[in-house]
Short mmCIF file of C-alpha atoms in Angstrom, two decimals:
data_model
loop_
_atom_site.label_atom_id
_atom_site.label_comp_id
_atom_site.label_asym_id
_atom_site.label_seq_id
_atom_site.Cartn_x
_atom_site.Cartn_y
_atom_site.Cartn_z
CA MET A 522 -24.11 -60.17 -45.26
CA THR A 523 -22.21 -60.05 -41.83
CA ASP A 524 -18.05 -61.78 -42.38
CA GLN A 525 -18.31 -65.36 -40.18
CA THR A 526 -14.95 -65.39 -39.93
CA THR A 527 -13.63 -67.13 -36.99
CA MET A 528 -10.74 -66.76 -35.76
CA SER A 529 -7.97 -69.83 -34.55
CA PRO A 530 -7.06 -70.58 -30.97
CA GLU A 531 -3.51 -69.54 -32.35
CA GLU A 532 -4.68 -65.75 -32.81
CA LYS A 533 -6.91 -65.45 -30.27
CA LEU A 534 -4.06 -66.13 -27.91
CA GLY A 535 -1.57 -64.10 -30.01
CA ARG A 536 -4.16 -60.72 -29.66
CA GLU A 537 -5.16 -61.85 -26.38
CA ILE A 538 -1.03 -61.69 -25.70
CA VAL A 539 -0.20 -58.33 -27.01
CA ALA A 540 -3.47 -56.89 -24.95
CA ARG A 541 -1.88 -57.80 -21.93
CA THR A 542 -0.12 -55.16 -19.77
CA GLU A 543 0.83 -56.95 -16.66
CA PHE A 544 2.96 -60.33 -16.47
CA GLU A 545 3.37 -62.09 -12.92
CA LYS A 546 4.72 -65.77 -12.08
CA GLU A 547 5.05 -67.61 -15.44
CA ALA A 548 7.62 -68.19 -18.51
CA VAL A 549 7.73 -65.66 -20.80
CA TRP A 550 8.63 -67.41 -24.03
CA LEU A 551 10.09 -64.04 -25.22
CA PRO A 552 10.89 -65.75 -29.65
CA SER A 553 6.79 -66.62 -28.60
CA LEU A 554 5.46 -62.57 -27.73
CA ALA A 555 7.16 -60.92 -30.54
CA VAL A 556 6.14 -62.61 -32.96
CA HIS A 557 2.81 -61.83 -31.60
CA HIS A 558 3.62 -58.37 -31.38
CA MET A 559 4.69 -58.37 -34.75
CA ASN A 560 1.98 -60.30 -36.10
CA ALA A 561 -0.20 -56.93 -34.49
CA GLY A 562 1.51 -54.48 -36.37
CA GLN A 563 4.22 -53.63 -33.59
CA VAL A 564 7.44 -53.75 -34.56
CA PHE A 565 8.52 -53.74 -30.86
CA ILE A 566 7.03 -54.58 -27.36
CA ASP A 567 5.82 -51.48 -25.26
CA GLY A 568 4.02 -50.95 -22.15
CA LYS A 569 4.28 -54.25 -19.61
CA THR A 570 4.86 -55.06 -16.97
CA PHE A 571 7.09 -58.56 -15.49
CA THR A 572 6.76 -59.81 -12.05
CA GLU A 573 8.52 -62.62 -10.64
CA CYS A 574 8.55 -63.86 -14.56
CA LEU A 575 11.00 -66.51 -16.15
CA ILE A 576 11.32 -64.44 -18.95
CA GLU A 577 13.44 -67.57 -21.58
CA GLY A 578 15.13 -67.26 -24.62
CA PRO A 579 16.93 -67.84 -27.06
CA ALA A 580 16.60 -64.35 -27.21
CA VAL A 581 18.62 -61.10 -27.44
CA MET A 582 16.31 -58.19 -26.24
CA ALA A 583 16.61 -54.67 -27.17
CA ILE A 584 16.63 -52.31 -24.22
CA MET A 585 14.89 -49.44 -25.01
CA ASN A 586 13.57 -45.52 -23.97
CA GLY A 587 11.75 -46.19 -20.02
CA THR A 588 12.38 -49.85 -19.68
CA SER A 589 13.58 -51.12 -15.98
CA PHE A 590 15.34 -54.35 -14.54
CA ASP A 591 14.39 -54.06 -10.52
CA GLY A 592 16.14 -56.91 -8.53
CA CYS A 593 16.55 -58.95 -11.47
CA ASN A 594 18.84 -62.07 -12.34
CA MET A 595 20.08 -61.35 -15.64
CA GLY A 596 21.29 -64.34 -16.76
CA VAL A 597 24.01 -67.23 -16.09
CA ALA A 598 27.85 -66.27 -17.59
CA GLU A 599 30.82 -66.79 -15.95
CA ASP A 600 32.22 -62.96 -16.55
CA PRO A 601 27.97 -61.53 -16.71
CA ARG A 602 29.36 -58.36 -19.00
CA THR A 603 29.38 -61.74 -22.00
CA LEU A 604 25.58 -61.27 -21.35
CA LEU A 605 25.86 -57.25 -23.15
CA LEU A 606 25.92 -57.16 -27.28
CA ASP A 607 27.27 -54.30 -28.81
CA PRO A 608 25.52 -52.93 -31.15
CA ARG A 609 27.86 -51.69 -34.16
CA GLY A 610 25.70 -49.42 -36.28
CA GLU A 611 23.04 -46.27 -35.64
CA MET A 612 20.34 -49.11 -35.91
CA ILE A 613 19.57 -52.42 -34.21
CA ALA A 614 17.94 -55.12 -36.26
CA GLY A 615 17.21 -59.01 -35.43
CA ALA A 616 16.59 -57.65 -31.51
CA ILE A 617 13.54 -57.99 -30.18
CA GLY A 618 12.49 -54.44 -28.57
CA MET A 619 11.32 -53.61 -25.09
CA SER A 620 10.41 -50.06 -24.43
CA ASN A 621 8.54 -48.85 -21.27
CA CYS A 622 8.69 -51.81 -19.81
CA ARG A 623 9.60 -52.93 -16.45
CA PHE A 624 11.00 -56.57 -15.51
CA VAL A 625 10.43 -56.34 -10.92
CA ARG A 626 12.52 -59.62 -9.79
CA CYS A 627 12.45 -61.88 -12.95
CA ARG A 628 15.20 -64.78 -14.17
CA PHE A 629 15.56 -64.43 -17.96
CA VAL A 630 17.30 -67.75 -19.03
CA GLN A 631 19.14 -67.53 -22.70
CA VAL A 632 18.82 -63.84 -23.22
CA ALA A 633 21.07 -61.66 -24.24
CA PHE A 634 21.02 -57.93 -23.87
CA THR A 635 21.74 -54.85 -26.09
CA GLY A 636 20.54 -51.61 -26.87
CA ALA A 637 21.93 -47.88 -26.40
CA LYS A 638 25.80 -47.43 -24.91
CA GLU A 639 24.79 -45.84 -22.05
CA ALA A 640 22.38 -48.45 -20.58
CA LEU A 641 24.44 -51.83 -21.28
CA ASP A 642 27.58 -49.37 -19.52
CA ASP A 643 24.28 -49.03 -16.65
CA MET A 644 23.32 -52.85 -17.26
CA GLU A 645 27.11 -53.76 -16.56
CA GLN A 646 27.51 -51.65 -13.78
CA GLY A 647 24.77 -53.77 -12.22
CA LEU A 648 25.48 -56.66 -13.20
CA LEU A 649 28.86 -56.66 -12.02
CA SER A 650 27.86 -54.78 -8.00
CA ALA A 651 25.73 -58.06 -8.18
CA ARG A 652 28.31 -60.32 -8.56
CA ALA A 653 30.59 -58.81 -6.31
CA GLU A 654 28.08 -58.70 -3.50
CA ALA A 655 27.82 -62.11 -3.85
CA ARG A 656 31.06 -62.59 -3.80
CA THR A 657 31.32 -61.16 -0.73
CA GLN A 658 28.25 -63.09 0.05
CA ALA A 659 29.19 -66.24 0.06
CA GLN A 660 32.76 -65.53 1.17
CA THR A 661 30.76 -64.34 5.08
CA LYS A 662 28.84 -67.74 4.68
CA GLY A 663 32.33 -69.69 3.90
#
């Protein structure tokens, strides 16, 4: 006898999303992406490329090995450092882990970032440099 179990539309969509490695010019709700990966037995999201996507929270993203951001708008904050959360312990719990992922010209909305001190320091420098450059450009135009 063969198993006649059919997959629900939600399960089929979840498996398709987990199998994808490329996302381009689309909105990605980070909590949903994380849940689909968890349902597939994957503790973190690995090996994805997001190009010109809107990455939406609310969420905290844990920046893991091999994850990069190229020309992204990381979010709106009076002080961009408020987007960065320092972990207090050796492990990070309750955050969406992203490993070996690449974000190219993406825009982040309601997403905070955490990770190793070095990753947060690099991101802080990038955010502060981008803010200073934007202010200089605004003053030049004004």
